[in-house]
XYZ file of C-alpha atoms in Angstrom:
771
model
C -74.996 -114.555 -2.261
C -72.465 -114.287 -3.720
C -71.074 -117.152 -6.364
C -67.346 -118.129 -5.381
C -67.211 -121.401 -6.527
C -69.330 -123.868 -8.592
C -69.449 -127.491 -9.470
C -70.766 -128.886 -13.159
C -71.600 -132.568 -12.750
C -71.184 -134.523 -16.198
C -68.238 -133.739 -18.232
C -69.610 -134.474 -21.649
C -68.873 -131.919 -24.482
C -71.747 -129.679 -22.808
C -70.875 -129.799 -19.068
C -66.717 -129.801 -19.672
C -67.432 -126.569 -21.909
C -69.498 -124.587 -19.336
C -67.252 -125.658 -16.555
C -64.562 -123.949 -18.995
C -66.161 -120.814 -19.292
C -66.846 -120.416 -15.332
C -62.919 -120.951 -15.202
C -62.812 -118.281 -17.673
C -64.688 -115.697 -15.225
C -62.148 -116.690 -12.827
C -64.139 -118.998 -10.664
C -63.122 -122.369 -9.385
C -65.154 -125.328 -10.651
C -65.380 -129.061 -9.637
C -65.868 -131.195 -12.841
C -67.295 -134.509 -11.847
C -68.821 -137.728 -13.349
C -69.283 -140.978 -12.889
C -66.200 -143.625 -11.957
C -66.635 -146.046 -14.795
C -66.698 -149.284 -13.332
C -63.176 -151.485 -12.492
C -61.680 -148.074 -13.543
C -57.434 -147.540 -12.073
C -58.167 -143.775 -12.777
C -61.557 -143.590 -11.376
C -61.792 -139.722 -12.634
C -60.787 -140.629 -16.049
C -63.639 -139.406 -17.625
C -63.670 -135.698 -16.148
C -59.820 -136.020 -16.923
C -60.293 -136.750 -20.156
C -62.752 -134.095 -20.973
C -59.770 -131.123 -19.631
C -57.625 -132.721 -21.930
C -60.285 -132.380 -24.429
C -61.097 -129.003 -23.757
C -57.404 -127.715 -24.244
C -57.046 -129.125 -27.914
C -60.697 -127.542 -28.774
C -61.327 -125.975 -31.628
C -62.591 -122.783 -31.418
C -61.016 -122.811 -27.838
C -63.287 -123.338 -24.695
C -60.897 -121.771 -22.769
C -59.972 -117.694 -22.823
C -56.537 -118.840 -21.792
C -54.892 -122.476 -21.473
C -53.950 -121.626 -17.606
C -57.559 -121.401 -16.518
C -57.753 -125.282 -16.330
C -55.660 -125.132 -13.604
C -59.213 -123.871 -11.926
C -61.090 -127.089 -12.759
C -60.597 -129.702 -10.460
C -61.704 -133.135 -11.699
C -63.260 -135.635 -9.614
C -66.479 -138.418 -9.623
C -69.678 -138.450 -8.429
C -69.395 -141.344 -6.539
C -66.533 -139.958 -4.254
C -66.687 -136.629 -4.413
C -70.027 -135.258 -4.101
C -69.225 -134.270 -0.428
C -67.030 -131.579 -2.162
C -70.316 -129.920 -3.394
C -70.997 -128.493 0.702
C -68.656 -125.781 -0.499
C -69.769 -125.131 -3.400
C -72.341 -121.816 -4.104
C -73.969 -123.308 -7.426
C -74.143 -126.922 -9.031
C -75.307 -127.163 -12.643
C -76.222 -130.884 -14.059
C -75.470 -131.221 -17.610
C -75.613 -135.033 -17.802
C -77.862 -137.240 -19.705
C -81.271 -136.283 -20.963
C -83.390 -138.896 -18.792
C -85.613 -138.088 -16.096
C -84.928 -141.126 -13.884
C -80.922 -140.459 -14.155
C -81.446 -137.013 -13.164
C -84.092 -137.553 -10.023
C -81.449 -140.208 -8.929
C -78.737 -137.448 -8.887
C -81.187 -134.928 -7.470
C -81.715 -137.129 -4.838
C -77.747 -137.628 -3.940
C -77.456 -133.384 -4.085
C -79.930 -133.148 -1.338
C -77.773 -135.094 1.063
C -75.016 -133.059 0.036
C -75.708 -129.500 -1.098
C -76.309 -126.548 1.753
C -79.739 -125.016 1.780
C -78.216 -121.600 0.337
C -76.435 -123.619 -2.889
C -78.403 -122.884 -6.146
C -79.192 -126.127 -8.167
C -79.893 -125.971 -11.686
C -80.407 -128.170 -14.985
C -78.898 -127.481 -18.286
C -81.503 -129.740 -20.155
C -83.141 -128.284 -23.337
C -85.991 -130.391 -23.426
C -87.231 -131.621 -20.450
C -89.743 -129.151 -18.311
C -88.559 -127.753 -14.791
C -92.323 -129.528 -13.339
C -91.244 -132.487 -14.673
C -87.501 -132.451 -13.186
C -88.737 -131.722 -10.063
C -91.982 -134.053 -9.052
C -91.417 -135.877 -6.061
C -88.677 -134.047 -4.735
C -88.700 -132.153 -1.516
C -90.019 -128.481 -1.323
C -86.644 -127.574 0.404
C -85.346 -128.996 -3.242
C -87.787 -127.127 -5.589
C -86.843 -123.977 -3.644
C -83.250 -124.079 -4.475
C -83.741 -125.617 -8.129
C -83.903 -123.436 -11.788
C -83.157 -124.604 -15.353
C -80.067 -122.734 -16.549
C -79.470 -123.502 -20.905
C -76.530 -122.681 -21.732
C -76.088 -122.211 -25.375
C -73.729 -124.434 -27.173
C -70.427 -123.325 -27.557
C -71.006 -121.529 -23.695
C -68.020 -119.579 -24.383
C -69.237 -118.042 -27.710
C -72.755 -118.125 -27.441
C -73.968 -115.305 -24.961
C -77.937 -116.456 -24.134
C -78.669 -118.023 -21.021
C -82.172 -118.999 -20.381
C -83.439 -119.566 -16.753
C -86.646 -121.113 -15.568
C -87.898 -120.853 -12.290
C -91.006 -122.084 -10.543
C -93.124 -120.169 -7.828
C -91.348 -122.584 -5.260
C -87.759 -120.915 -6.238
C -86.212 -118.310 -4.058
C -85.833 -115.384 -5.680
C -82.561 -114.380 -3.988
C -81.090 -117.253 -5.252
C -82.113 -116.397 -9.215
C -81.228 -113.422 -8.704
C -77.451 -114.156 -7.481
C -77.363 -116.657 -10.235
C -79.021 -114.217 -13.117
C -76.066 -111.280 -11.852
C -73.196 -113.675 -12.146
C -73.772 -115.067 -15.304
C -74.349 -111.144 -16.398
C -71.408 -109.546 -15.068
C -69.091 -112.872 -14.615
C -70.027 -115.312 -17.505
C -71.034 -112.349 -20.084
C -74.640 -113.890 -20.602
C -77.834 -112.237 -21.635
C -79.523 -113.733 -19.356
C -83.687 -114.124 -20.504
C -86.465 -115.352 -17.648
C -88.688 -118.222 -19.548
C -91.699 -119.424 -18.773
C -91.739 -123.317 -18.119
C -92.738 -124.303 -21.906
C -91.301 -127.117 -24.391
C -87.755 -125.932 -25.888
C -88.073 -122.655 -23.675
C -87.994 -119.367 -26.531
C -84.392 -120.258 -28.396
C -84.857 -123.654 -29.331
C -88.632 -123.262 -29.603
C -88.144 -121.355 -32.284
C -84.899 -122.050 -33.962
C -85.603 -125.433 -34.338
C -88.578 -125.163 -36.147
C -86.803 -122.812 -38.787
C -84.213 -125.261 -39.065
C -86.730 -128.003 -39.824
C -88.694 -125.914 -42.380
C -85.554 -124.620 -43.949
C -84.436 -128.468 -44.150
C -87.015 -130.066 -45.523
C -88.345 -127.021 -47.851
C -85.196 -126.929 -49.667
C -85.787 -130.564 -50.471
C -89.388 -130.173 -51.589
C -88.154 -127.200 -53.879
C -84.856 -128.916 -55.192
C -82.705 -126.325 -54.129
C -78.582 -127.153 -52.914
C -77.730 -126.665 -49.691
C -75.298 -123.828 -50.771
C -78.589 -121.976 -52.540
C -80.635 -122.542 -49.306
C -78.109 -121.623 -47.078
C -77.582 -118.048 -48.554
C -80.802 -117.224 -49.352
C -81.695 -117.451 -45.599
C -78.638 -115.953 -44.301
C -77.345 -113.225 -45.372
C -80.264 -111.244 -46.522
C -82.263 -111.400 -42.762
C -78.771 -111.008 -40.760
C -78.558 -114.866 -39.930
C -74.651 -116.167 -39.816
C -73.408 -117.297 -43.367
C -73.641 -121.040 -41.927
C -77.442 -120.920 -42.579
C -79.387 -124.023 -42.015
C -77.369 -126.880 -42.740
C -73.944 -125.578 -42.243
C -75.612 -125.261 -38.564
C -76.633 -128.543 -38.422
C -73.023 -129.836 -39.386
C -72.409 -127.360 -36.014
C -74.436 -128.938 -33.867
C -74.381 -132.243 -34.865
C -77.107 -134.090 -36.977
C -77.625 -137.145 -34.365
C -78.798 -134.042 -32.131
C -82.233 -133.465 -34.506
C -84.177 -137.067 -33.362
C -83.976 -136.815 -30.257
C -84.911 -133.048 -30.164
C -87.670 -133.676 -32.284
C -89.054 -136.460 -30.179
C -89.014 -134.560 -27.424
C -90.805 -131.200 -28.731
C -93.380 -133.576 -30.245
C -94.097 -135.426 -27.131
C -94.252 -132.006 -24.751
C -95.874 -129.588 -27.573
C -99.928 -129.714 -27.482
C -101.465 -131.191 -30.608
C -102.317 -128.183 -32.393
C -99.079 -126.706 -32.280
C -97.950 -125.939 -35.877
C -94.140 -127.960 -35.079
C -96.476 -131.164 -35.700
C -96.628 -130.465 -39.173
C -92.718 -130.513 -39.316
C -92.089 -133.732 -37.480
C -91.194 -135.605 -40.391
C -87.246 -137.171 -40.587
C -86.135 -137.123 -43.864
C -84.428 -140.360 -45.177
C -81.298 -139.148 -46.418
C -80.791 -137.227 -42.663
C -81.470 -140.720 -40.589
C -79.039 -142.287 -43.517
C -75.887 -140.121 -42.798
C -76.452 -140.252 -38.980
C -76.485 -144.539 -39.360
C -72.970 -143.996 -41.375
C -71.227 -141.500 -39.097
C -72.298 -138.169 -40.904
C -73.329 -136.399 -38.049
C -71.483 -133.192 -38.956
C -68.183 -131.407 -37.865
C -68.064 -133.754 -34.841
C -67.899 -137.002 -37.371
C -66.733 -137.819 -40.845
C -68.597 -134.859 -41.794
C -72.463 -133.722 -42.861
C -74.062 -131.907 -45.422
C -70.341 -130.393 -45.859
C -67.149 -132.059 -45.333
C -63.751 -131.322 -46.137
C -62.117 -134.084 -48.380
C -58.477 -134.687 -50.389
C -58.835 -134.215 -53.519
C -55.012 -134.676 -55.331
C -53.521 -134.109 -51.896
C -55.805 -130.894 -51.806
C -57.889 -129.964 -49.036
C -61.310 -129.380 -50.977
C -64.969 -128.498 -49.512
C -67.811 -130.355 -50.453
C -71.432 -130.391 -50.408
C -73.918 -133.512 -50.152
C -76.400 -133.687 -52.889
C -80.125 -133.392 -51.130
C -81.118 -135.783 -54.178
C -79.194 -138.342 -54.222
C -77.037 -138.133 -50.916
C -73.623 -137.960 -52.750
C -71.272 -135.774 -52.448
C -69.603 -133.180 -54.851
C -67.561 -130.072 -55.380
C -69.251 -127.276 -52.814
C -69.338 -123.874 -54.729
C -70.886 -120.853 -53.843
C -73.915 -119.768 -55.221
C -74.372 -116.890 -57.468
C -77.745 -115.608 -56.963
C -79.017 -112.157 -57.992
C -82.044 -111.981 -55.343
C -79.283 -111.673 -52.777
C -78.147 -108.789 -54.184
C -81.764 -107.353 -55.184
C -82.716 -107.907 -51.050
C -79.137 -106.408 -49.946
C -80.388 -103.701 -52.341
C -83.954 -103.231 -52.050
C -84.800 -104.566 -48.107
C -86.900 -107.459 -47.087
C -90.035 -105.679 -47.939
C -89.123 -106.789 -51.524
C -89.084 -110.039 -50.675
C -93.061 -109.688 -50.785
C -92.867 -109.351 -54.447
C -90.390 -111.184 -55.691
C -91.122 -114.602 -57.635
C -88.190 -116.806 -58.393
C -87.847 -120.280 -56.428
C -84.995 -118.757 -54.030
C -87.919 -116.056 -52.939
C -90.395 -119.033 -52.681
C -87.896 -120.937 -50.620
C -87.056 -117.692 -48.369
C -90.446 -116.631 -47.857
C -92.027 -120.317 -47.025
C -89.534 -121.042 -44.164
C -88.763 -117.548 -43.005
C -92.712 -116.399 -43.441
C -93.525 -119.568 -41.411
C -91.256 -119.050 -39.015
C -92.404 -115.596 -37.936
C -95.724 -116.631 -37.989
C -95.231 -119.542 -35.503
C -93.086 -116.834 -32.995
C -96.107 -114.365 -33.203
C -98.628 -117.531 -32.558
C -95.968 -118.348 -29.088
C -97.135 -114.883 -27.228
C -98.218 -114.927 -24.548
C -97.125 -118.911 -24.190
C -93.613 -118.490 -24.239
C -93.150 -115.212 -23.192
C -95.414 -111.729 -22.205
C -92.163 -109.761 -24.109
C -91.495 -109.978 -27.497
C -88.050 -107.894 -26.584
C -87.018 -111.637 -24.820
C -88.023 -113.617 -27.773
C -85.991 -111.339 -29.898
C -83.022 -111.314 -27.610
C -83.298 -115.262 -27.574
C -82.584 -115.608 -31.112
C -79.940 -112.863 -31.250
C -78.174 -114.086 -28.190
C -78.801 -118.315 -29.319
C -78.944 -118.185 -32.678
C -76.658 -115.086 -33.429
C -79.308 -113.235 -35.638
C -78.653 -109.792 -36.291
C -82.584 -109.206 -35.944
C -85.053 -110.919 -33.401
C -88.249 -112.435 -35.374
C -90.802 -109.136 -34.689
C -87.318 -106.695 -35.839
C -87.640 -108.668 -38.745
C -91.269 -108.544 -39.134
C -90.791 -104.691 -38.782
C -88.084 -104.903 -41.818
C -90.912 -106.290 -43.599
C -93.851 -104.304 -42.446
C -96.617 -105.463 -40.477
C -99.402 -104.889 -42.501
C -97.481 -106.028 -45.977
C -96.702 -109.226 -44.100
C -99.870 -110.218 -42.749
C -101.437 -109.007 -45.820
C -99.528 -111.615 -47.860
C -100.177 -114.551 -44.968
C -103.614 -113.971 -45.206
C -103.477 -114.667 -49.034
C -101.462 -117.790 -48.194
C -104.440 -118.778 -46.211
C -102.392 -118.385 -43.087
C -104.717 -117.996 -39.736
C -103.390 -114.552 -37.997
C -102.588 -114.856 -34.604
C -104.251 -111.842 -31.958
C -100.765 -110.270 -31.989
C -100.429 -109.482 -35.524
C -104.425 -108.212 -35.797
C -103.172 -105.268 -34.798
C -101.191 -103.811 -37.747
C -98.671 -101.579 -35.576
C -94.779 -101.952 -36.082
C -93.515 -104.002 -33.110
C -90.996 -101.128 -32.211
C -91.019 -97.541 -32.410
C -89.238 -94.552 -30.857
C -91.532 -92.002 -29.100
C -89.112 -88.991 -28.114
C -86.011 -90.591 -26.570
C -87.308 -93.785 -26.067
C -87.324 -97.424 -27.724
C -90.732 -98.399 -27.184
C -92.207 -102.242 -27.727
C -95.840 -103.420 -28.458
C -97.379 -106.097 -26.933
C -100.979 -107.391 -26.632
C -101.520 -104.349 -23.862
C -99.948 -101.536 -26.136
C -96.628 -100.072 -26.526
C -93.773 -100.082 -23.572
C -90.430 -98.711 -22.787
C -88.147 -101.048 -23.215
C -85.662 -101.244 -19.966
C -82.009 -102.023 -20.228
C -80.538 -103.546 -16.907
C -78.835 -100.969 -14.589
C -75.096 -100.690 -16.258
C -75.919 -101.189 -19.562
C -75.599 -98.195 -22.032
C -75.994 -99.506 -26.157
C -74.715 -97.097 -28.764
C -78.314 -98.676 -30.538
C -80.263 -96.858 -27.928
C -78.556 -93.520 -27.958
C -78.660 -93.305 -32.062
C -82.430 -93.796 -31.847
C -83.355 -90.147 -29.953
C -80.456 -88.188 -31.532
C -78.207 -87.287 -35.055
C -75.008 -87.703 -34.536
C -72.547 -84.925 -34.022
C -70.490 -85.281 -37.053
C -71.081 -88.092 -39.911
C -69.331 -89.020 -42.722
C -69.693 -92.233 -44.778
C -66.919 -94.400 -42.989
C -67.464 -92.896 -39.220
C -69.798 -90.791 -37.015
C -69.369 -88.951 -33.548
C -72.499 -89.096 -30.905
C -72.885 -87.228 -27.349
C -73.572 -90.290 -25.127
C -73.844 -87.804 -22.315
C -71.771 -86.518 -18.928
C -69.728 -84.608 -21.768
C -68.147 -87.992 -23.221
C -68.235 -88.178 -27.027
C -68.298 -91.665 -29.020
C -66.738 -92.219 -32.495
C -68.390 -94.937 -34.068
C -66.776 -96.433 -37.055
C -69.584 -98.132 -39.754
C -67.887 -99.354 -43.277
C -67.940 -102.537 -44.150
C -65.900 -104.625 -41.772
C -65.222 -101.373 -40.178
C -61.963 -101.082 -42.229
C -59.997 -97.916 -42.353
C -59.904 -95.209 -44.625
C -59.464 -91.607 -45.304
C -63.006 -91.060 -44.655
C -62.465 -92.692 -41.349
C -58.898 -90.388 -40.749
C -61.072 -87.267 -41.606
C -63.905 -87.979 -38.965
C -61.141 -88.930 -36.268
C -59.533 -85.560 -36.873
C -62.377 -83.636 -36.832
C -63.900 -85.254 -33.646
C -60.798 -84.559 -32.057
C -61.796 -80.810 -32.766
C -64.696 -81.073 -31.954
C -63.966 -83.116 -28.507
C -61.686 -80.041 -27.385
C -64.443 -77.338 -27.562
C -67.416 -79.270 -26.467
C -66.468 -82.770 -24.798
C -63.853 -83.776 -21.956
C -63.663 -87.087 -23.042
C -63.842 -89.200 -26.131
C -64.702 -93.443 -26.711
C -63.346 -95.433 -30.189
C -66.732 -98.098 -29.953
C -68.915 -99.487 -32.010
C -71.871 -102.344 -31.787
C -70.766 -104.400 -34.692
C -69.366 -107.933 -35.060
C -66.015 -106.242 -35.580
C -64.580 -103.425 -34.345
C -62.019 -103.071 -37.127
C -60.653 -105.266 -39.575
C -57.844 -102.772 -40.549
C -57.299 -101.024 -43.713
C -59.314 -100.785 -46.498
C -57.057 -103.182 -48.688
C -59.098 -102.422 -51.780
C -58.192 -98.864 -51.869
C -54.529 -99.797 -51.445
C -54.899 -102.023 -54.510
C -56.244 -99.838 -56.931
C -53.728 -97.348 -56.273
C -50.869 -99.944 -56.692
C -52.751 -100.809 -59.967
C -52.551 -97.601 -60.954
C -48.770 -96.736 -59.602
C -50.215 -94.360 -57.846
C -47.323 -94.621 -54.949
C -47.721 -90.645 -53.804
C -51.608 -91.977 -53.018
C -50.259 -94.777 -50.815
C -47.565 -92.042 -49.494
C -50.599 -89.944 -48.721
C -52.437 -92.638 -47.066
C -49.394 -93.212 -44.784
C -48.743 -89.908 -43.916
C -52.509 -89.253 -43.073
C -52.805 -92.076 -40.888
C -49.751 -91.368 -38.851
C -50.406 -87.587 -38.280
C -53.922 -89.029 -37.481
C -53.128 -91.527 -34.941
C -50.121 -88.983 -33.371
C -53.259 -86.781 -32.672
C -55.487 -88.916 -31.371
C -52.575 -89.922 -28.958
C -51.474 -86.352 -27.744
C -55.224 -85.112 -28.194
C -55.605 -83.117 -24.759
C -58.524 -85.278 -23.346
C -58.566 -88.823 -22.348
C -59.397 -91.085 -25.047
C -60.684 -94.421 -24.559
C -61.207 -97.784 -26.946
C -63.714 -100.245 -26.075
C -63.405 -102.908 -28.864
C -65.026 -106.307 -29.716
C -64.656 -108.884 -31.726
C -61.647 -108.089 -34.698
C -59.160 -105.613 -34.023
C -56.649 -105.987 -36.780
C -54.057 -104.213 -38.538
C -55.208 -100.619 -38.637
C -57.620 -101.414 -36.114
C -55.177 -102.967 -33.957
C -53.166 -99.297 -34.487
C -55.770 -96.960 -33.101
C -56.068 -98.803 -29.964
C -52.461 -98.501 -29.425
C -52.532 -94.853 -29.581
C -55.260 -94.803 -26.930
C -54.780 -93.666 -23.276
C -56.628 -97.055 -21.788
C -58.750 -99.645 -23.466
C -61.817 -101.348 -21.809
C -61.878 -104.711 -24.008
C -64.869 -106.970 -24.231
C -63.598 -110.771 -23.038
C -63.528 -111.811 -26.730
C -61.247 -109.379 -27.975
C -59.038 -110.959 -31.443
C -56.274 -108.044 -31.811
C -53.175 -108.117 -33.527
C -50.643 -106.693 -36.066
C -51.567 -108.484 -38.655
C -49.822 -106.675 -42.198
C -46.713 -109.154 -42.895
C -49.819 -111.505 -44.356
C -50.886 -109.450 -47.442
C -46.767 -108.049 -47.691
C -46.853 -105.278 -45.611
C -45.519 -103.792 -42.227
C -47.780 -102.070 -39.684
C -47.109 -98.155 -41.187
C -49.410 -96.279 -39.086
C -47.407 -96.049 -36.066
C -47.988 -99.798 -34.914
C -44.299 -100.740 -34.885
C -43.542 -97.615 -33.040
C -46.543 -98.120 -30.667
C -45.933 -101.797 -30.299
C -42.065 -101.398 -29.842
C -42.734 -98.917 -26.750
C -44.757 -101.512 -24.763
C -42.082 -103.751 -25.151
C -39.521 -101.474 -23.885
C -41.575 -100.275 -21.144
C -42.046 -104.232 -19.872
C -41.463 -103.839 -16.131
C -38.610 -105.915 -14.909
C -37.264 -106.142 -19.038
C -33.616 -106.449 -18.688
C -31.108 -106.924 -21.475
C -30.922 -103.509 -23.269
C -32.834 -102.730 -25.867
C -32.724 -106.216 -27.753
C -35.129 -108.421 -26.051
C -37.799 -105.791 -26.422
C -37.295 -105.566 -30.487
C -36.880 -109.301 -30.798
C -40.117 -109.629 -28.963
C -41.931 -107.259 -31.069
C -40.419 -109.104 -34.013
C -42.051 -112.067 -33.386
C -45.540 -110.910 -32.190
C -45.558 -108.485 -35.326
C -43.536 -110.816 -37.962
C -45.397 -114.181 -36.957
C -48.908 -112.039 -37.545
C -49.507 -113.115 -33.661
C -53.740 -112.663 -32.762
C -54.878 -113.025 -29.040
C -57.365 -115.194 -28.806
C -59.513 -113.471 -26.100
C -58.687 -109.933 -24.098
C -56.833 -111.730 -21.097
C -54.727 -113.358 -23.980
C -53.914 -109.718 -25.797
C -53.074 -108.781 -22.649
C -50.155 -111.471 -22.259
C -49.377 -110.456 -25.933
C -49.259 -106.718 -24.448
C -51.575 -105.336 -27.071
C -53.669 -104.397 -23.504
C -51.853 -103.022 -20.999
C -52.039 -104.585 -17.183
C -54.340 -101.270 -16.289
C -56.546 -102.081 -19.111
C -60.325 -103.663 -18.075
C -61.804 -106.151 -19.806
C -65.811 -106.695 -19.358
C -67.007 -110.535 -20.019
C -70.800 -108.747 -21.071
C -70.458 -107.262 -24.539
C -73.691 -105.251 -23.449
C -71.706 -103.309 -20.519
C -68.968 -102.545 -22.466
C -70.221 -99.099 -23.126
C -70.897 -98.300 -19.574
C -67.631 -99.901 -18.164
C -65.566 -97.410 -20.868
C -67.371 -94.311 -20.260
C -66.712 -94.835 -16.295
C -63.205 -95.056 -17.351
C -63.174 -92.019 -19.854
C -64.923 -90.274 -16.921
C -62.367 -91.484 -14.070
C -59.204 -89.886 -16.353
C -60.778 -86.407 -17.003
C -59.712 -84.833 -13.883
C -56.044 -83.553 -13.984
C -55.711 -85.254 -17.264
C -52.112 -84.172 -19.048
C -50.933 -86.175 -22.532
C -48.432 -89.006 -22.644
C -44.912 -87.410 -22.688
C -43.216 -88.557 -26.066
C -41.322 -91.745 -26.141
C -37.387 -91.993 -27.153
C -35.793 -95.249 -28.447
C -32.216 -96.423 -27.634
C -32.033 -99.547 -30.398
C -29.071 -101.344 -31.627
C -29.330 -100.888 -35.057
C -27.348 -102.936 -37.103
C -26.306 -105.987 -34.532
C -29.719 -106.474 -33.533
C -30.909 -106.345 -37.849
C -28.242 -109.070 -38.176
C -29.876 -111.071 -34.903
C -33.134 -110.893 -36.024
C -32.540 -112.194 -39.736
C -30.517 -115.419 -38.379
C -33.518 -115.964 -36.752
C -35.401 -115.456 -39.883
C -33.088 -117.221 -42.154
C -33.389 -120.668 -39.705
C -37.063 -120.582 -39.746
C -36.985 -120.382 -43.777
C -34.465 -123.938 -43.713
C -37.148 -125.444 -41.312
C -39.726 -124.384 -44.002
C -41.560 -122.216 -41.918
C -40.881 -118.956 -43.853
C -40.723 -118.625 -47.626
C -38.188 -116.257 -49.516
C -40.618 -113.146 -49.531
C -41.423 -113.649 -45.931
C -37.491 -113.230 -44.871
C -37.622 -109.861 -47.249
C -40.856 -108.494 -45.182
C -38.984 -109.788 -41.955
C -36.168 -107.755 -42.944
C -38.149 -104.627 -43.628
C -39.760 -104.913 -40.123
C -36.296 -105.852 -38.426
C -35.113 -102.328 -39.790
C -37.655 -100.551 -37.809
C -37.499 -102.454 -34.766
C -34.149 -102.264 -34.779
C -33.566 -98.041 -35.589
C -32.360 -98.940 -38.772
C -28.710 -97.153 -38.824
C -29.256 -95.907 -35.481
C -26.568 -97.067 -32.615
C -27.949 -96.888 -28.973
C -25.947 -93.474 -28.593
C -28.230 -92.106 -30.668
C -32.156 -92.250 -29.208
C -34.504 -91.790 -31.864
C -37.781 -89.948 -31.667
C -41.053 -91.136 -32.164
C -41.219 -89.319 -35.930
C -37.844 -91.112 -37.156
C -39.748 -94.552 -36.452
C -42.562 -93.435 -38.359
C -40.584 -92.348 -41.331
C -38.900 -95.431 -41.118
C -42.435 -97.110 -41.270
C -43.191 -95.560 -44.284
C -39.960 -95.873 -45.960
C -40.601 -99.758 -45.629
C -43.909 -99.813 -46.538
C -43.454 -97.920 -49.692
C -40.678 -100.283 -50.303
C -42.979 -103.417 -49.901
C -45.774 -102.164 -51.835
C -43.803 -102.215 -54.933
C -42.752 -105.593 -54.938
C -44.976 -108.062 -57.041
C -44.630 -110.496 -54.186
C -46.935 -107.991 -52.161
C -49.352 -107.384 -55.028
C -49.809 -110.625 -55.502
C -50.685 -111.255 -51.322
C -52.814 -108.276 -51.287
C -55.229 -109.871 -54.498
C -55.397 -113.010 -53.084
C -56.430 -111.392 -49.734
C -59.323 -109.944 -51.413
C -60.205 -112.636 -53.202
C -60.258 -115.667 -50.821
C -60.288 -113.736 -47.568
C -57.115 -115.739 -46.748
C -53.628 -115.227 -46.681
C -51.261 -116.462 -49.289
C -47.190 -117.341 -48.916
C -45.466 -116.603 -51.503
């Protein structure tokens, strides 16, 4: 069974967002909701939902035009459309009677081969299908998406013994390949996996922070960075999902869980939370939550609530020594720390990890599925059992015993939960160790690294053998920023691949491919007036990327997340790109008072010039390149990156990040036979006439208040490069000529105090300065 068309019933935030992500996959989808009584427009609810999707932040749609794949309708008039769909997703209110009433209607309109699922996060499957026909039960599952569906990669699937296996397989394959989901098969238990543990963690973090008198900023800092948990921590996450959701979830969990479950010790609602919800402080969707943005003296400032008084005050980032110590010494040091912050971290995390261990085999027989649920559903860097391994199982259990905790069977054996046997990663279950199995077509660099040493390595990058005569270059500095060590490893890798491999892939599994050049090192050189070091940095980058472009073997980049500045320039010099759908790529140097200096201007201009059906000589591509680089445009997805020409029409896009490396490897292997490096490009550019045109446009922006005086100076430097300097159309420029223009412009800008100010501000705040 192939899923070619889908319907989502329920156009609330979740239902509409699910429909949006199905449209992101290029699949037509119906979005239906009720027809309001006496409404002239009976589709008004679904239509309004689509309009909100186009304005949502972060964007639910990878491209605005994807909204055209969503057909709106209503339940009263349009259920007959379901006869032509392959999958119907119910995403209506969490009310059993209303859901079952809808299911009765679906039985009359869906074919026997239509998969029907509920997006419920609280109601068990057995209760949803109680009293319904055997035929309906055979085609029904729970498919629990996490919010927001585009960005959260977890999909929990609950099937019954009656559910047809072919339908389950069809939706699992579709969700994996087309929606980019990590599909986890769950037992029919309350909260399934992710929320069973995640809600416990949130509630525990909330209550313990109040008990110990921590600020929300302190609590979020302690629970996030040391444990590889997003910086939102507990209170920021509550604001994100909505405070008003918590009473309903807790009530549902309390009702469904057995009386001896540890969750029931946390089922109280703090009076402050009840007061905030009553007054409309429900988080980001309301007037604010534990955090809010407020205007003070005409400026927007971030405020945080005082857990004792309930009053808002200026939010400040806490400076906690324990975080530095944990980062330096590792999680085991948490077991010997004794201040109130360590006490808080231990209370919350030990209870959460202990609770998760006690749920095996109730919610799953497989700890890898539980870890996957927390990584993909809550964006934790490590699953719960991986965290226990970091603490040390024996030491963790010893401290639990000292606290008087009851130790579940899974923790009574104090061996690690994960180990490497020869080259295989194995996990522990109640019956011993099992090999971690990956789905067909999934290749993870982290698995490869378990069983071998790097071919080459330094502080910033490593080269790995990933089989079939293909090597993989991995950046691994902070934020994967690029420095002289990165450049050295790229050059050394090129020489190594020449002799020992047939192709090179540039890829890493971090959240971001590369945030660009290491600005800290650049600023140090500027503060010391060491402009020779800056010249060497630009020369080295240009020569290194040029060697990459003209290497005698195919080079394929496999990026995901941010690929900015120098990271984008890496991509522009590769033969091909296989990108994760969530790719945010751009040449953003103007934001720090610079221009792309490692060949980014040259290569992006080439893409604009070589664009098919480009008319009007050299000025249109020059203007297009100037607008994209000068406005620091960043793609909102890999699909948008194709529109912006950071990706070519032939570059591939992988929806599932877990399949990215395998897809890139297949692309690299396909390029090996008869491979030849690209031919050098020449540029026939308009010179001064193009510069005058670009300057007029920039001045107009300045007059409208959209550009500062220094923006105009940066734009002039950029315009000089993209127009070819003092050249004219009769004297084509070489790539070396363009690189020389980049170097001159870069060196000119770094000597300006305004650029130094921009660099300092970016490093201090993470935000651009428009001076």
